[in-house]
Amino acid sequence: MKITKVAVIGAGLMGHGIAQVSAQVAGYEVYLKDIKQEFLDKGMGRIKWSLGKLVEKEKISQGDADTVLSRIHPTLDMKEAVGEADLVVEAAPEKLQLKKTLFEAFDEFTPYHAILASNTSSISITEIAKATKRPDKVVGMHFFNPVQIMKLVEIVKGEKTSDETVEVITKVSQQMRKETVLCKRDRPGFIVNRILVPALLDAIRLVEEDVASIEDIDKAIRLGLNWPMGPITLADYVGLDTALNITRVFQEGLDKHRYDPPALLEKMVKEGKLGRKTKQGFLDWSR
Ligand code: CAA
Ligand code: NAD
């Protein structure tokens, strides 16, 4: 199956990066959809910043950057976004009901051959697929933040995802110059987040219990485990709302008590301190 047109739904932290890599590395025509013009503008602004960095470092030319931008079409209209898509990659917030509503719309508006992928961090692909009449073509395509830099895509097979769909997504990921791993079973958090998120929650508990300063918790893990970022910085980088939503999925699908979120995380999200994307989280990102 030949992929030429890709729709990316959600122009946030992940969606803008997925749109950029789809247009820049894979050479696809990309439709980028969000719910408000200001979110589309912010996403396109991030893409321009990233392309600017690559031009500055002479990894691509200004002409290449212009070509990439001309391949990305921001839109608020669902039909325009997905109407001719061969592949949809959904990168809207981590809420099952929202994703189901979106997949219902994709099923209605995309050509029948189109593959419907979700960038979900933790939600069951099998559940999302139930919102469509083509569960064989619904798959997890889990990128990592920042998409432009991180090399991995986790491919997640739902109960009814066909081998052919997995094969196409593997090829698309290769076209984007990503490495892939396959989650054969659709379990909450797949591989990476099943391991990462409990570590982030425990790092927040260390802050809560005042065991060490945020600086020292991060330093300990950077120097003691060679992580590029400490876990508190990484939680801010991922988005505290996303981290909390993933935790809720773990509570429902794995163990209610083991994944009980730290009260401090709930408090920060309630206060709208979501990390880097709101410029304030555990750290101050305003500079
Ligand atoms: N586009 C283009 N260039 C970018 C970029 C982007 N989006 N983001 C960073 N860069 C560039 C920087 O500008 C920088 O360029 P210069 O050297 O010219 O300044 C270069 O990449 C390196 O970045 P930094 O200097 O900021 O620092 P770094 O070496 O620490 O790299 C990082 C940054 C790649 C983000 C690194 O800190 C890192 O790997 N952090 C951990 C990221 C991680 O764990 N991601 C996974 C999160 S979990 C997830 O995604 C799954 C989920 O479902 C929640
Ligand atoms: P984000 O909050 O940065 O972006 C979400 C975007 O979706 C926003 O721009 C929002 O306006 C838009 N949106 C909301 N409702 C929408 C709708 N009905 N239709 C279209 N767009 C809509 O979130 P994010 O970090 O980009 O996360 C998106 C998805 O990617 C989530 O499922 C998340 O779990 C997953 N993910 C996140 C990370 C990460 O590190 N943040 C990594 C991998 C996967």
Coordinates of C-alpha atoms and ligand atoms in Angstrom, one line a residue:
M1 CA 0.0 0.0 0.0
K2 CA 1.4 3.4 -1.0
I3 CA 1.2 6.2 1.5
T4 CA 1.3 9.8 0.1
K5 CA -1.1 11.8 2.2
V6 CA -1.0 11.8 6.0
A7 CA -3.3 13.6 8.4
V8 CA -2.0 14.4 11.9
I9 CA -4.7 15.2 14.4
G10 CA -3.5 17.5 17.3
A11 CA -0.8 20.1 16.7
G12 CA 0.7 20.0 20.2
L13 CA 4.0 18.7 21.6
M14 CA 3.8 15.5 19.6
G15 CA 1.5 16.3 16.7
H16 CA 3.8 19.2 15.4
G17 CA 6.8 16.9 15.5
I18 CA 5.0 14.0 13.8
A19 CA 3.8 16.4 11.0
Q20 CA 7.3 17.7 10.6
V21 CA 9.0 14.3 10.3
S22 CA 6.2 13.1 8.0
A23 CA 6.8 16.0 5.6
Q24 CA 10.6 16.5 6.1
V25 CA 12.0 13.0 6.3
A26 CA 9.3 10.8 4.7
G27 CA 8.3 13.4 2.1
Y28 CA 4.5 13.0 2.6
E29 CA 1.9 15.6 2.0
V30 CA 0.6 16.4 5.5
Y31 CA -2.7 17.8 6.8
L32 CA -2.4 19.1 10.4
K33 CA -5.6 19.5 12.3
D34 CA -6.4 21.1 15.7
I35 CA -9.5 22.7 17.3
K36 CA -8.4 26.4 17.4
Q37 CA -6.4 28.6 15.0
E38 CA -4.1 29.6 17.9
F39 CA -3.1 25.9 18.5
L40 CA -2.4 25.5 14.8
D41 CA -0.3 28.6 14.8
K42 CA 1.6 27.4 17.9
G43 CA 2.3 24.0 16.3
M44 CA 3.4 25.6 13.0
G45 CA 5.6 28.0 15.0
R46 CA 7.3 25.0 16.7
I47 CA 7.9 23.4 13.3
K48 CA 9.4 26.6 12.0
W49 CA 11.7 26.9 15.1
S50 CA 12.8 23.3 14.6
L51 CA 13.5 23.7 10.9
G52 CA 15.3 26.9 11.7
K53 CA 17.6 24.9 14.1
L54 CA 18.3 22.4 11.4
V55 CA 19.1 25.1 8.8
E56 CA 21.4 26.8 11.4
K57 CA 23.3 23.6 11.9
E58 CA 23.5 23.1 8.1
K59 CA 21.6 19.8 8.3
I60 CA 19.1 21.0 5.7
S61 CA 19.1 24.1 3.4
Q62 CA 16.7 27.0 3.6
G63 CA 15.2 25.7 0.4
D64 CA 14.6 22.3 2.0
A65 CA 12.9 24.0 5.0
D66 CA 10.6 26.0 2.7
T67 CA 9.7 22.8 0.8
V68 CA 8.8 21.0 4.1
L69 CA 6.6 23.9 5.1
S70 CA 4.8 23.9 1.7
R71 CA 4.0 20.2 2.3
I72 CA 2.2 20.9 5.6
H73 CA -1.3 22.2 5.5
P74 CA -2.8 23.4 8.8
T75 CA -6.6 23.1 9.0
L76 CA -9.5 23.3 11.5
D77 CA -11.7 21.2 9.2
M78 CA -11.8 17.4 9.9
K79 CA -13.1 16.5 6.4
E80 CA -10.3 18.5 4.7
A81 CA -7.7 17.0 7.1
V82 CA -8.6 13.3 6.7
G83 CA -10.8 13.2 3.5
E84 CA -8.0 12.0 1.2
A85 CA -5.6 10.6 3.8
D86 CA -3.9 7.2 3.4
L87 CA -2.8 7.4 7.0
V88 CA -4.2 9.3 10.0
V89 CA -2.0 9.7 13.1
E90 CA -4.0 10.9 16.1
A91 CA -2.1 13.0 18.7
A92 CA -4.9 14.6 20.7
P93 CA -4.9 14.5 24.5
E94 CA -4.7 11.2 26.4
K95 CA -8.4 10.6 27.0
L96 CA -10.2 7.5 25.9
Q97 CA -13.5 9.1 25.1
L98 CA -12.0 11.9 23.1
K99 CA -9.9 9.4 21.1
K100 CA -13.0 7.3 20.5
T101 CA -15.0 10.3 19.2
L102 CA -12.1 11.2 16.9
F103 CA -11.7 7.6 15.5
E104 CA -15.5 7.5 14.8
A105 CA -15.0 10.7 12.7
F106 CA -11.9 9.2 10.9
D107 CA -13.9 6.1 10.1
E108 CA -16.6 8.2 8.6
F109 CA -14.5 10.6 6.5
T110 CA -11.4 8.7 5.4
P111 CA -11.2 6.4 2.3
Y112 CA -11.7 2.8 3.3
H113 CA -8.1 1.8 2.6
A114 CA -6.8 4.4 5.1
I115 CA -4.9 3.2 8.2
L116 CA -5.9 4.9 11.5
A117 CA -3.1 5.1 14.0
S118 CA -3.0 6.6 17.5
N119 CA 0.1 8.1 19.2
T120 CA -1.5 7.2 22.5
S121 CA 1.0 6.7 25.4
S122 CA -1.0 4.2 27.3
I123 CA -4.6 3.7 26.1
S124 CA -5.8 0.4 24.7
I125 CA -5.7 0.3 20.9
T126 CA -8.4 -2.5 21.0
E127 CA -10.7 -0.1 22.8
I128 CA -10.1 2.8 20.4
A129 CA -10.6 0.5 17.5
K130 CA -14.1 -0.4 18.7
A131 CA -15.2 3.1 17.6
T132 CA -14.6 2.1 14.0
K133 CA -15.8 -0.4 11.5
R134 CA -12.2 -1.2 10.5
P135 CA -10.4 -2.5 13.7
D136 CA -8.0 -4.4 11.4
K137 CA -6.7 -1.0 10.2
V138 CA -6.4 0.6 13.7
V139 CA -2.9 0.5 15.2
G140 CA -0.7 2.2 17.8
M141 CA 2.1 4.3 16.4
H142 CA 3.8 5.6 19.5
F143 CA 6.5 8.3 18.9
F144 CA 8.8 9.8 21.5
N145 CA 9.3 13.4 22.5
P146 CA 11.0 15.3 20.8
V147 CA 9.8 13.4 17.7
Q148 CA 12.4 15.2 15.5
I149 CA 15.2 13.7 17.6
M150 CA 14.0 10.5 19.2
K151 CA 14.6 7.4 17.1
L152 CA 12.0 5.0 18.3
V153 CA 8.4 4.2 17.3
E154 CA 6.5 1.6 19.3
I155 CA 4.1 -0.2 17.1
V156 CA 1.1 -1.5 19.1
K157 CA -1.1 -4.3 17.8
G158 CA -4.7 -4.3 19.0
E159 CA -6.6 -7.5 19.2
K160 CA -7.9 -7.1 15.7
T161 CA -5.0 -5.2 14.1
S162 CA -4.0 -7.1 10.9
D163 CA -0.4 -8.1 10.2
E164 CA -0.7 -6.1 7.0
T165 CA -1.4 -2.9 8.9
V166 CA 1.6 -3.6 11.2
E167 CA 3.7 -4.1 8.1
V168 CA 2.6 -0.8 6.5
I169 CA 3.3 1.1 9.8
T170 CA 6.7 -0.5 10.0
K171 CA 7.5 0.7 6.5
V172 CA 6.2 4.2 7.2
S173 CA 8.3 4.4 10.3
Q174 CA 11.4 3.3 8.3
Q175 CA 10.5 5.9 5.7
M176 CA 10.6 8.4 8.6
R177 CA 14.0 6.9 9.5
K178 CA 12.8 5.6 12.9
E179 CA 13.6 2.3 14.5
T180 CA 10.6 0.2 15.5
V181 CA 9.6 -2.3 18.2
L182 CA 6.4 -4.3 18.2
C183 CA 4.1 -4.7 21.2
K184 CA 2.4 -7.9 20.4
R185 CA -0.1 -7.5 23.2
D186 CA -2.0 -4.3 23.9
R187 CA -1.3 -3.7 27.6
P188 CA -1.4 -0.2 29.3
G189 CA 1.7 1.8 28.6
F190 CA 3.1 -0.7 26.1
I191 CA 6.9 -1.1 26.7
V192 CA 8.5 2.2 27.4
N193 CA 5.8 4.0 29.5
R194 CA 5.2 0.8 31.6
I195 CA 8.8 1.3 32.8
L196 CA 9.2 5.1 32.6
V197 CA 5.9 6.4 34.2
P198 CA 6.3 4.5 37.5
A199 CA 9.8 6.0 37.7
L200 CA 8.5 9.5 37.1
L201 CA 5.8 9.0 39.8
D202 CA 8.4 7.8 42.3
A203 CA 10.6 10.8 41.5
I204 CA 7.6 13.1 42.3
R205 CA 7.0 11.1 45.5
L206 CA 10.7 11.8 46.5
V207 CA 9.9 15.6 46.1
E208 CA 6.7 15.2 48.1
E209 CA 8.5 13.4 50.9
D210 CA 11.2 16.0 50.8
V211 CA 13.9 13.3 50.5
A212 CA 16.1 15.5 48.4
S213 CA 15.9 18.7 46.4
I214 CA 14.6 18.6 42.8
E215 CA 18.1 19.5 41.6
D216 CA 19.6 16.6 43.5
I217 CA 17.0 14.1 42.4
D218 CA 17.6 15.0 38.8
K219 CA 21.4 15.1 39.2
A220 CA 21.3 11.7 40.9
I221 CA 19.6 10.1 37.9
R222 CA 21.5 12.0 35.3
L223 CA 24.9 11.0 36.8
G224 CA 23.9 7.8 38.5
L225 CA 21.9 6.2 35.6
N226 CA 23.2 8.3 32.7
W227 CA 19.7 9.6 31.7
P228 CA 20.0 12.6 29.4
M229 CA 17.5 14.4 31.6
G230 CA 16.6 13.9 35.3
P231 CA 13.1 12.5 35.9
I232 CA 11.6 15.7 37.3
T233 CA 12.8 17.6 34.2
L234 CA 11.5 14.8 32.0
A235 CA 8.1 14.8 33.7
D236 CA 7.8 18.6 33.0
Y237 CA 9.1 17.9 29.4
V238 CA 6.4 15.2 28.8
G239 CA 3.6 17.3 30.3
L240 CA 2.2 16.7 33.8
D241 CA -1.3 16.4 32.5
T242 CA -0.2 13.7 30.1
A243 CA 1.7 11.9 32.9
L244 CA -1.4 12.1 35.2
N245 CA -3.7 10.8 32.4
I246 CA -1.3 7.9 31.8
T247 CA -1.4 7.1 35.5
R248 CA -5.2 6.9 35.4
V249 CA -5.1 4.4 32.5
F250 CA -2.6 2.3 34.6
Q251 CA -4.9 2.4 37.6
E252 CA -7.9 1.2 35.5
G253 CA -6.0 -1.3 33.4
L254 CA -3.2 -2.6 35.7
D255 CA -3.5 -1.9 39.5
K256 CA -5.5 0.8 41.2
H257 CA -3.3 1.1 44.3
R258 CA 0.1 0.6 42.8
Y259 CA -0.4 3.5 40.4
D260 CA -2.2 5.9 42.7
P261 CA -0.8 9.3 41.6
P262 CA 1.1 11.4 44.0
A263 CA -1.1 14.2 45.4
L264 CA 1.5 16.8 44.4
L265 CA 1.1 15.7 40.7
E266 CA -2.7 16.1 40.9
K267 CA -2.3 19.5 42.6
M268 CA 0.1 20.8 39.9
V269 CA -2.3 19.7 37.1
K270 CA -5.3 21.3 38.9
E271 CA -3.3 24.6 39.1
G272 CA -2.6 24.4 35.4
K273 CA 1.2 24.0 36.0
L274 CA 1.7 21.4 33.3
G275 CA 5.4 21.7 32.7
R276 CA 7.3 23.0 29.8
K277 CA 4.2 23.6 27.6
T278 CA 2.7 26.1 30.1
K279 CA 6.2 27.4 31.0
Q280 CA 5.7 26.4 34.6
G281 CA 5.9 22.9 36.2
F282 CA 8.3 21.6 38.8
L283 CA 10.8 23.9 37.0
D284 CA 10.4 27.4 35.6
W285 CA 10.6 27.1 31.8
S286 CA 9.8 30.8 31.1
R287 CA 13.4 31.5 30.1
Ligands
CAA1 N1 14.0 20.1 16.5 C1 15.3 20.3 16.1 N2 16.3 20.3 17.0 C2 16.1 20.1 18.3 C3 14.8 19.8 18.8 C4 13.7 19.9 17.8 N3 12.5 19.7 18.2 N4 14.9 19.6 20.1 C5 16.2 19.8 20.4 N5 16.9 20.1 19.3 C6 18.3 20.3 19.2 C7 18.7 21.4 20.2 O1 18.4 22.7 19.7 C8 20.2 21.2 20.3 O2 20.8 21.8 19.2 P1 22.2 22.6 19.5 O3 23.1 21.5 19.9 O4 22.5 23.2 18.2 O5 21.9 23.6 20.6 C9 20.3 19.7 20.1 O6 19.1 19.2 19.6 C10 20.5 19.0 21.4 O7 19.6 19.5 22.3 P2 20.0 20.2 23.7 O8 21.3 20.9 23.6 O9 18.8 20.9 24.2 O10 20.3 19.1 24.7 P3 20.4 17.6 24.7 O11 21.7 17.1 24.1 O12 20.1 17.2 26.1 O13 19.2 17.0 23.9 C11 17.1 16.0 24.2 C12 17.9 17.3 24.1 C13 17.2 15.2 22.9 C14 15.7 16.4 24.4 C15 17.7 15.1 25.4 O14 17.7 15.9 26.6 C16 16.9 13.9 25.7 O15 17.1 12.9 25.1 N6 16.0 14.0 26.7 C17 15.2 12.9 27.1 C18 14.0 12.8 26.2 C19 13.2 11.6 26.4 O16 13.4 10.8 27.3 N7 12.1 11.5 25.7 C20 11.1 10.5 25.9 C21 10.0 11.1 26.8 S1 8.8 9.8 27.1 C22 7.8 9.9 25.7 O17 8.0 10.6 24.8 C23 6.7 8.9 25.7 C24 5.4 9.2 26.3 O18 4.4 8.7 25.8 C25 5.3 10.2 27.4
NAD2 P1 -0.5 18.4 23.9 O1 -1.5 18.8 25.0 O2 0.8 19.1 23.8 O3 -1.3 18.5 22.5 C1 -2.6 18.0 22.2 C2 -3.1 18.8 21.1 O4 -4.4 18.2 20.7 C3 -3.4 20.3 21.5 O5 -2.9 21.2 20.6 C4 -5.0 20.3 21.5 O6 -5.5 21.6 21.2 C5 -5.3 19.3 20.5 N1 -6.7 18.8 20.5 C6 -7.5 18.7 21.6 N2 -8.7 18.1 21.2 C7 -8.6 17.9 19.9 C8 -9.5 17.4 18.9 N3 -10.7 17.0 19.3 N4 -9.1 17.4 17.6 C9 -7.9 17.7 17.3 N5 -6.9 18.2 18.2 C10 -7.3 18.3 19.4 O7 -0.3 16.8 24.1 P2 0.8 15.9 23.5 O8 1.9 15.8 24.5 O9 1.1 16.3 22.1 O10 0.1 14.5 23.5 C11 -0.8 14.0 22.5 C12 -0.8 12.5 22.5 O11 0.5 12.0 22.4 C13 -1.4 11.9 23.8 O12 -2.1 10.8 23.5 C14 -0.1 11.6 24.6 O13 -0.3 10.6 25.6 C15 0.8 11.1 23.5 N6 2.2 11.2 23.7 C16 2.7 12.3 24.4 C17 4.1 12.3 24.6 C18 4.8 13.4 25.4 O14 5.9 13.3 25.8 N7 4.1 14.5 25.7 C19 4.9 11.3 24.1 C20 4.4 10.3 23.3 C21 3.0 10.3 23.1

